[in-house]
Amino acid sequence: MSASNWPDVQELHIISFNYPYPPSYGGIIDVYYKIKALSDLRIRIHLHCFIDQIPETVDPEVKEITETIFFYKKKRNPLLYFSGIPFAAAIRDSDLLLKNLEKIKAPILFEGLQTTYIAKFLKDKEYQLYLRYHNNESEYYKGLSLSEKNIFKKIIYKIESLKYSGYQKKLLKKFEAVFCLSEKEYHEVESYSANAHLIHIFHGNESVKILDTKGKYFLFHGDLTTADNKRALNETIDLFKTLPQYHLVVASDRASEDIKRKISTVENISLAPIQTNENLHRLLKDAQANILISYQNSGTKVKLFNTLYNSRFVIINGNITDDSVLMNLCLYGADMNEIRQQIITSAEKEYHDTEKRKEILDKTHSDKAKAKEMVKIIFKN
């Protein structure tokens, strides 16, 4: 289909690796708030979601920002582990998806490499294909393999890393544009493909909260099913055992029985459920400082924005962001000894950074500006 034949109404297919509500973890936060920001610019979104279980109802928050929504069950065939295609991509294959895409002629945005299995069936059909590059998946799975203690999972992650290595290099050149989340990934894609664009994470925060100068506790929050977050939490728990004078709140809806047991043995650490966005914001509002640690160098972590917009001090290690602007808004520790020192220092400090953060984040990281940039690229004709 030539560009001149595209319909006047701006419509866009988005293929998501999961149902994007509630927006409670990394990649899904980016998907949900991107759809919301694009919808605010009057783009009609046709959302396609790969999921384990098809929901009985669609949340009003998703209905409100989409024109149509389709669900496809991920395949559950363990033999796909032996496919040459990465497992996470191979399980997201659907003939019905292809049929639904054909019904509405519009550009297609793939959310993450794991949704791109069907791209090879579209290349001769004159679709404009775009990719949101959430991760260098090869590096991501390599990192998971290093953090994982279970030997079976360790091997699975290592194999997935090797599969993605060839898969992503071959595929990335086939998109009209690849929207990268961070400087690191932007430079990687740019080095072998001319279609890279840097569009930072969509995070849903509109204004920096005005808070009292002191909070009540230190906060660690995240999805505790990932090997990286589990390792970071274990290091943080060990650290707070040596700092009994400070209270640490661990906020998560995905804590294993092992983690619950470990937390229950330490007097100055407690576990809190997140459940809703409002609850997360309340936890952030009352925190004196947030502990953000990662052992995976994969650009800016989305939870950094939540803490910078909604909380006080943010203590990070080097893998939380590669954006020097954001790094300057945080307290940095190169290792756990330096993180420990930042905890002690920030515990006594008063927080007065609201105006500085507002000025910087409004200028460089608003969702609306990012959505406008994407629209300009996707609908350039």
One Martini backbone bead per residue (centre of mass of N, CA, C, O) as a GRO file, in nm:
protein
  381
    1MET     BB    1   0.092   0.038   0.027
    2SER     BB    2   0.080   0.350  -0.033
    3ALA     BB    3   0.099   0.643   0.133
    4SER     BB    4  -0.146   0.784  -0.023
    5ASN     BB    5  -0.354   0.539   0.082
    6TRP     BB    6  -0.380   0.631   0.349
    7PRO     BB    7  -0.576   0.708   0.583
    8ASP     BB    8  -0.676   0.992   0.750
    9VAL     BB    9  -0.708   0.831   0.979
   10GLN     BB   10  -0.534   0.763   1.270
   11GLU     BB   11  -0.402   0.439   1.278
   12LEU     BB   12  -0.307   0.167   1.521
   13HIS     BB   13  -0.120  -0.107   1.574
   14ILE     BB   14  -0.085  -0.302   1.882
   15ILE     BB   15   0.158  -0.541   1.998
   16SER     BB   16   0.132  -0.721   2.295
   17PHE     BB   17   0.282  -0.932   2.541
   18ASN     BB   18   0.042  -0.803   2.715
   19TYR     BB   19  -0.175  -0.695   2.937
   20PRO     BB   20  -0.186  -0.332   3.021
   21TYR     BB   21  -0.348  -0.430   3.302
   22PRO     BB   22  -0.199  -0.319   3.530
   23PRO     BB   23   0.064  -0.077   3.553
   24SER     BB   24   0.313  -0.267   3.746
   25TYR     BB   25   0.545  -0.308   3.519
   26GLY     BB   26   0.776  -0.202   3.322
   27GLY     BB   27   0.675  -0.265   3.012
   28ILE     BB   28   0.366  -0.212   3.076
   29ILE     BB   29   0.391   0.082   3.142
   30ASP     BB   30   0.482   0.170   2.863
   31VAL     BB   31   0.237   0.069   2.705
   32TYR     BB   32   0.000   0.213   2.846
   33TYR     BB   33   0.114   0.517   2.833
   34LYS     BB   34   0.138   0.520   2.529
   35ILE     BB   35  -0.154   0.478   2.455
   36LYS     BB   36  -0.259   0.722   2.609
   37ALA     BB   37  -0.089   0.940   2.459
   38LEU     BB   38  -0.194   0.869   2.172
   39SER     BB   39  -0.497   0.904   2.233
   40ASP     BB   40  -0.470   1.211   2.309
   41LEU     BB   41  -0.387   1.246   1.984
   42ARG     BB   42  -0.614   1.075   1.821
   43ILE     BB   43  -0.532   0.781   1.813
   44ARG     BB   44  -0.628   0.476   1.679
   45ILE     BB   45  -0.640   0.184   1.874
   46HIS     BB   46  -0.526  -0.152   1.800
   47LEU     BB   47  -0.534  -0.407   2.033
   48HIS     BB   48  -0.288  -0.671   2.089
   49CYS     BB   49  -0.296  -0.965   2.310
   50PHE     BB   50  -0.077  -1.167   2.489
   51ILE     BB   51  -0.201  -1.449   2.683
   52ASP     BB   52  -0.293  -1.692   2.914
   53GLN     BB   53  -0.579  -1.547   2.993
   54ILE     BB   54  -0.886  -1.467   2.904
   55PRO     BB   55  -1.072  -1.212   2.979
   56GLU     BB   56  -1.399  -1.122   3.059
   57THR     BB   57  -1.293  -0.827   3.095
   58VAL     BB   58  -1.247  -0.486   3.024
   59ASP     BB   59  -1.098  -0.228   3.126
   60PRO     BB   60  -1.192   0.098   3.118
   61GLU     BB   61  -0.899   0.215   3.086
   62VAL     BB   62  -0.870   0.064   2.805
   63LYS     BB   63  -1.124   0.132   2.645
   64GLU     BB   64  -1.082   0.447   2.643
   65ILE     BB   65  -0.786   0.409   2.458
   66THR     BB   66  -0.949   0.220   2.253
   67GLU     BB   67  -1.104   0.085   1.975
   68THR     BB   68  -0.969  -0.207   1.990
   69ILE     BB   69  -0.968  -0.557   2.127
   70PHE     BB   70  -0.735  -0.835   2.135
   71PHE     BB   71  -0.702  -1.192   2.200
   72TYR     BB   72  -0.417  -1.420   2.271
   73LYS     BB   73  -0.297  -1.725   2.322
   74LYS     BB   74  -0.044  -1.865   2.446
   75LYS     BB   75   0.160  -2.103   2.390
   76ARG     BB   76   0.211  -2.452   2.553
   77ASN     BB   77   0.474  -2.565   2.400
   78PRO     BB   78   0.768  -2.714   2.503
   79LEU     BB   79   0.897  -2.766   2.213
   80LEU     BB   80   0.974  -2.459   2.162
   81TYR     BB   81   1.255  -2.476   2.300
   82PHE     BB   82   1.369  -2.625   2.018
   83SER     BB   83   1.361  -2.381   1.871
   84GLY     BB   84   1.526  -2.129   1.688
   85ILE     BB   85   1.330  -1.961   1.824
   86PRO     BB   86   1.249  -1.778   2.058
   87PHE     BB   87   1.027  -1.866   2.293
   88ALA     BB   88   0.880  -1.587   2.344
   89ALA     BB   89   0.805  -1.575   2.033
   90ALA     BB   90   0.682  -1.861   1.960
   91ILE     BB   91   0.422  -1.824   2.162
   92ARG     BB   92   0.357  -1.559   1.961
   93ASP     BB   93   0.131  -1.711   1.763
   94SER     BB   94  -0.121  -1.602   1.503
   95ASP     BB   95  -0.372  -1.627   1.271
   96LEU     BB   96  -0.579  -1.427   1.384
   97LEU     BB   97  -0.398  -1.183   1.384
   98LEU     BB   98  -0.359  -1.164   1.080
   99LYS     BB   99  -0.658  -1.121   1.015
  100ASN     BB  100  -0.698  -0.860   1.188
  101LEU     BB  101  -0.486  -0.689   1.036
  102GLU     BB  102  -0.629  -0.704   0.751
  103LYS     BB  103  -0.894  -0.541   0.823
  104ILE     BB  104  -0.680  -0.306   0.915
  105LYS     BB  105  -0.523  -0.046   0.765
  106ALA     BB  106  -0.217  -0.018   0.944
  107PRO     BB  107   0.013   0.040   1.133
  108ILE     BB  108   0.277  -0.147   1.317
  109LEU     BB  109   0.333  -0.207   1.669
  110PHE     BB  110   0.589  -0.365   1.836
  111GLU     BB  111   0.617  -0.505   2.165
  112GLY     BB  112   0.878  -0.631   2.133
  113LEU     BB  113   1.041  -0.913   2.015
  114GLN     BB  114   0.821  -1.127   2.125
  115THR     BB  115   0.601  -1.014   1.887
  116THR     BB  116   0.764  -1.086   1.587
  117TYR     BB  117   0.695  -1.358   1.446
  118ILE     BB  118   0.480  -1.238   1.222
  119ALA     BB  119   0.654  -1.045   1.039
  120LYS     BB  120   0.724  -1.248   0.801
  121PHE     BB  121   0.407  -1.239   0.698
  122LEU     BB  122   0.414  -0.905   0.622
  123LYS     BB  123   0.637  -0.800   0.416
  124ASP     BB  124   0.439  -0.845   0.144
  125LYS     BB  125   0.180  -0.641   0.252
  126GLU     BB  126   0.252  -0.331   0.295
  127TYR     BB  127   0.347  -0.277   0.575
  128GLN     BB  128   0.407  -0.078   0.851
  129LEU     BB  129   0.690  -0.138   1.057
  130TYR     BB  130   0.726  -0.132   1.418
  131LEU     BB  131   0.955  -0.091   1.706
  132ARG     BB  132   0.965  -0.166   2.047
  133TYR     BB  133   1.272  -0.156   2.224
  134HIS     BB  134   1.297  -0.284   2.534
  135ASN     BB  135   1.539  -0.492   2.462
  136ASN     BB  136   1.830  -0.663   2.487
  137GLU     BB  137   1.760  -0.987   2.500
  138SER     BB  138   2.034  -1.121   2.510
  139GLU     BB  139   2.134  -0.965   2.761
  140TYR     BB  140   1.899  -1.021   2.949
  141TYR     BB  141   1.932  -1.339   2.958
  142LYS     BB  142   2.220  -1.334   3.052
  143GLY     BB  143   2.159  -1.195   3.321
  144LEU     BB  144   1.961  -1.407   3.429
  145SER     BB  145   2.163  -1.642   3.428
  146LEU     BB  146   2.357  -1.510   3.639
  147SER     BB  147   2.129  -1.471   3.873
  148GLU     BB  148   2.052  -1.761   3.865
  149LYS     BB  149   2.025  -2.062   4.069
  150ASN     BB  150   1.872  -2.236   3.886
  151ILE     BB  151   2.003  -2.454   3.662
  152PHE     BB  152   1.776  -2.485   3.455
  153LYS     BB  153   1.717  -2.181   3.412
  154LYS     BB  154   2.002  -2.100   3.336
  155ILE     BB  155   2.004  -2.259   3.066
  156ILE     BB  156   1.754  -2.140   2.933
  157TYR     BB  157   1.859  -1.844   2.931
  158LYS     BB  158   2.112  -1.896   2.764
  159ILE     BB  159   1.969  -1.998   2.508
  160GLU     BB  160   1.792  -1.749   2.463
  161SER     BB  161   2.029  -1.555   2.421
  162LEU     BB  162   2.144  -1.694   2.166
  163LYS     BB  163   1.892  -1.670   1.989
  164TYR     BB  164   1.864  -1.356   1.998
  165SER     BB  165   2.126  -1.268   1.871
  166GLY     BB  166   2.036  -1.340   1.575
  167TYR     BB  167   1.741  -1.239   1.560
  168GLN     BB  168   1.776  -0.926   1.605
  169LYS     BB  169   1.977  -0.849   1.381
  170LYS     BB  170   1.799  -0.945   1.140
  171LEU     BB  171   1.526  -0.780   1.216
  172LEU     BB  172   1.575  -0.468   1.270
  173LYS     BB  173   1.600  -0.379   0.956
  174LYS     BB  174   1.273  -0.428   0.887
  175PHE     BB  175   1.212  -0.154   1.006
  176GLU     BB  176   1.125   0.169   0.985
  177ALA     BB  177   1.135   0.169   1.313
  178VAL     BB  178   1.333   0.199   1.620
  179PHE     BB  179   1.229   0.226   1.957
  180CYS     BB  180   1.428   0.340   2.206
  181LEU     BB  181   1.479   0.364   2.560
  182SER     BB  182   1.802   0.398   2.534
  183GLU     BB  183   2.117   0.483   2.472
  184LYS     BB  184   2.237   0.204   2.454
  185GLU     BB  185   2.030   0.083   2.248
  186TYR     BB  186   2.059   0.297   2.034
  187HIS     BB  187   2.362   0.244   1.967
  188GLU     BB  188   2.331  -0.053   1.892
  189VAL     BB  189   2.131  -0.020   1.655
  190GLU     BB  190   2.287   0.201   1.496
  191SER     BB  191   2.544   0.021   1.426
  192TYR     BB  192   2.337  -0.181   1.219
  193SER     BB  193   2.106   0.050   1.190
  194ALA     BB  194   1.915   0.330   1.041
  195ASN     BB  195   1.627   0.312   1.250
  196ALA     BB  196   1.697   0.474   1.505
  197HIS     BB  197   1.515   0.580   1.809
  198LEU     BB  198   1.490   0.802   2.085
  199ILE     BB  199   1.244   0.682   2.331
  200HIS     BB  200   1.150   0.715   2.619
  201ILE     BB  201   0.983   0.627   2.877
  202PHE     BB  202   0.665   0.550   2.966
  203HIS     BB  203   0.506   0.656   3.298
  204GLY     BB  204   0.242   0.863   3.376
  205ASN     BB  205   0.373   1.118   3.474
  206GLU     BB  206   0.293   1.475   3.524
  207SER     BB  207   0.393   1.544   3.829
  208VAL     BB  208   0.568   1.673   4.081
  209LYS     BB  209   0.564   1.613   4.403
  210ILE     BB  210   0.464   1.768   4.698
  211LEU     BB  211   0.666   1.743   4.992
  212ASP     BB  212   0.783   1.673   5.265
  213THR     BB  213   1.107   1.674   5.410
  214LYS     BB  214   1.006   1.397   5.551
  215GLY     BB  215   1.024   1.058   5.599
  216LYS     BB  216   0.978   0.709   5.736
  217TYR     BB  217   1.130   0.529   5.506
  218PHE     BB  218   1.248   0.265   5.326
  219LEU     BB  219   1.233   0.166   4.969
  220PHE     BB  220   1.135  -0.147   4.807
  221HIS     BB  221   1.041  -0.204   4.460
  222GLY     BB  222   0.890  -0.500   4.289
  223ASP     BB  223   0.939  -0.782   4.090
  224LEU     BB  224   0.988  -1.102   4.264
  225THR     BB  225   1.032  -1.302   3.995
  226THR     BB  226   1.297  -1.182   3.931
  227ALA     BB  227   1.629  -1.236   3.952
  228ASP     BB  228   1.728  -0.944   3.982
  229ASN     BB  229   1.536  -0.854   4.218
  230LYS     BB  230   1.612  -1.077   4.416
  231ARG     BB  231   1.907  -1.005   4.442
  232ALA     BB  232   1.867  -0.711   4.531
  233LEU     BB  233   1.706  -0.780   4.787
  234ASN     BB  234   1.911  -0.956   4.935
  235GLU     BB  235   2.121  -0.729   4.959
  236THR     BB  236   1.933  -0.531   5.114
  237ILE     BB  237   1.874  -0.705   5.358
  238ASP     BB  238   2.169  -0.741   5.450
  239LEU     BB  239   2.210  -0.438   5.495
  240PHE     BB  240   1.970  -0.390   5.713
  241LYS     BB  241   2.095  -0.573   5.931
  242THR     BB  242   2.327  -0.336   5.973
  243LEU     BB  243   2.051  -0.122   6.006
  244PRO     BB  244   1.840  -0.119   6.269
  245GLN     BB  245   1.757   0.200   6.270
  246TYR     BB  246   1.619   0.119   5.995
  247HIS     BB  247   1.336   0.118   5.782
  248LEU     BB  248   1.214  -0.142   5.563
  249VAL     BB  249   1.016  -0.144   5.266
  250VAL     BB  250   0.856  -0.409   5.091
  251ALA     BB  251   0.713  -0.380   4.762
  252SER     BB  252   0.480  -0.648   4.671
  253ASP     BB  253   0.289  -0.907   4.479
  254ARG     BB  254   0.567  -1.107   4.421
  255ALA     BB  255   0.617  -1.300   4.681
  256SER     BB  256   0.770  -1.548   4.807
  257GLU     BB  257   0.796  -1.757   5.070
  258ASP     BB  258   1.097  -1.713   5.111
  259ILE     BB  259   1.086  -1.405   5.133
  260LYS     BB  260   0.883  -1.385   5.364
  261ARG     BB  261   1.061  -1.533   5.567
  262LYS     BB  262   1.309  -1.351   5.559
  263ILE     BB  263   1.162  -1.089   5.649
  264SER     BB  264   1.040  -1.202   5.926
  265THR     BB  265   1.346  -1.216   6.063
  266VAL     BB  266   1.344  -0.893   6.031
  267GLU     BB  267   1.261  -0.627   6.224
  268ASN     BB  268   1.328  -0.370   6.003
  269ILE     BB  269   1.134  -0.548   5.806
  270SER     BB  270   0.869  -0.506   5.557
  271LEU     BB  271   0.568  -0.616   5.396
  272ALA     BB  272   0.399  -0.475   5.102
  273PRO     BB  273   0.139  -0.424   4.919
  274ILE     BB  274   0.016  -0.284   4.622
  275GLN     BB  275  -0.232  -0.346   4.388
  276THR     BB  276  -0.224  -0.025   4.354
  277ASN     BB  277  -0.137   0.283   4.246
  278GLU     BB  278  -0.221   0.436   4.501
  279ASN     BB  279  -0.052   0.265   4.695
  280LEU     BB  280   0.222   0.323   4.571
  281HIS     BB  281   0.206   0.634   4.611
  282ARG     BB  282   0.190   0.620   4.917
  283LEU     BB  283   0.463   0.480   4.963
  284LEU     BB  284   0.630   0.703   4.822
  285LYS     BB  285   0.537   0.951   4.995
  286ASP     BB  286   0.663   0.811   5.278
  287ALA     BB  287   0.945   0.811   5.167
  288GLN     BB  288   1.274   0.898   5.207
  289ALA     BB  289   1.394   0.641   5.045
  290ASN     BB  290   1.515   0.470   4.751
  291ILE     BB  291   1.595   0.137   4.642
  292LEU     BB  292   1.798   0.099   4.338
  293ILE     BB  293   1.876  -0.222   4.199
  294SER     BB  294   2.104  -0.360   3.947
  295TYR     BB  295   2.253  -0.633   3.723
  296GLN     BB  296   2.133  -0.480   3.463
  297ASN     BB  297   2.231  -0.338   3.153
  298SER     BB  298   1.912  -0.173   3.044
  299GLY     BB  299   1.890   0.105   3.112
  300THR     BB  300   1.604   0.258   3.204
  301LYS     BB  301   1.411   0.227   3.476
  302VAL     BB  302   1.081   0.286   3.535
  303LYS     BB  303   1.088   0.321   3.854
  304LEU     BB  304   1.245   0.586   3.857
  305PHE     BB  305   1.009   0.776   3.785
  306ASN     BB  306   0.826   0.719   4.023
  307THR     BB  307   1.030   0.827   4.234
  308LEU     BB  308   1.089   1.116   4.116
  309TYR     BB  309   0.776   1.210   4.119
  310ASN     BB  310   0.676   1.060   4.428
  311SER     BB  311   0.947   1.122   4.590
  312ARG     BB  312   1.249   1.139   4.718
  313PHE     BB  313   1.502   0.979   4.757
  314VAL     BB  314   1.752   0.822   4.526
  315ILE     BB  315   1.909   0.505   4.530
  316ILE     BB  316   2.179   0.401   4.312
  317ASN     BB  317   2.305   0.218   4.064
  318GLY     BB  318   2.453   0.185   3.742
  319ASN     BB  319   2.181   0.012   3.616
  320ILE     BB  320   1.929   0.216   3.620
  321THR     BB  321   2.100   0.434   3.445
  322ASP     BB  322   2.229   0.618   3.132
  323ASP     BB  323   2.120   0.900   3.229
  324SER     BB  324   2.266   1.186   3.331
  325VAL     BB  325   2.020   1.353   3.417
  326LEU     BB  326   1.904   1.137   3.618
  327MET     BB  327   2.157   1.083   3.789
  328ASN     BB  328   2.161   1.384   3.911
  329LEU     BB  329   1.885   1.304   4.090
  330CYS     BB  330   2.076   1.108   4.245
  331LEU     BB  331   2.207   0.858   4.456
  332TYR     BB  332   2.531   0.711   4.441
  333GLY     BB  333   2.637   0.354   4.416
  334ALA     BB  334   2.883   0.127   4.320
  335ASP     BB  335   2.826  -0.022   4.595
  336MET     BB  336   2.715  -0.145   4.898
  337ASN     BB  337   2.883   0.055   5.067
  338GLU     BB  338   2.779   0.314   4.925
  339ILE     BB  339   2.483   0.264   4.974
  340ARG     BB  340   2.502   0.266   5.281
  341GLN     BB  341   2.601   0.561   5.301
  342GLN     BB  342   2.347   0.686   5.162
  343ILE     BB  343   2.149   0.598   5.377
  344ILE     BB  344   2.271   0.750   5.617
  345THR     BB  345   2.265   1.034   5.491
  346SER     BB  346   1.954   1.050   5.400
  347ALA     BB  347   1.818   1.010   5.682
  348GLU     BB  348   1.903   1.322   5.775
  349LYS     BB  349   1.775   1.458   5.546
  350GLU     BB  350   1.637   1.709   5.365
  351TYR     BB  351   1.381   1.773   5.126
  352HIS     BB  352   1.448   2.012   4.821
  353ASP     BB  353   1.390   1.900   4.489
  354THR     BB  354   1.129   1.968   4.333
  355GLU     BB  355   1.201   2.201   4.131
  356LYS     BB  356   1.437   2.064   3.988
  357ARG     BB  357   1.280   1.821   3.883
  358LYS     BB  358   1.058   1.963   3.727
  359GLU     BB  359   1.233   2.109   3.521
  360ILE     BB  360   1.373   1.853   3.402
  361LEU     BB  361   1.128   1.655   3.342
  362ASP     BB  362   0.956   1.841   3.162
  363LYS     BB  363   1.178   1.873   2.938
  364THR     BB  364   1.270   1.539   2.897
  365HIS     BB  365   0.994   1.332   3.015
  366SER     BB  366   0.733   1.365   2.855
  367ASP     BB  367   0.477   1.185   2.715
  368LYS     BB  368   0.370   1.382   2.501
  369ALA     BB  369   0.637   1.434   2.349
  370LYS     BB  370   0.684   1.135   2.271
  371ALA     BB  371   0.424   1.090   2.108
  372LYS     BB  372   0.474   1.308   1.894
  373GLU     BB  373   0.730   1.180   1.781
  374MET     BB  374   0.603   0.912   1.687
  375VAL     BB  375   0.389   1.031   1.497
  376LYS     BB  376   0.589   1.171   1.306
  377ILE     BB  377   0.714   0.896   1.212
  378ILE     BB  378   0.462   0.713   1.139
  379PHE     BB  379   0.300   0.988   1.001
  380LYS     BB  380   0.485   1.144   0.779
  381ASN     BB  381   0.259   1.134   0.529
   0.00000   0.00000   0.00000
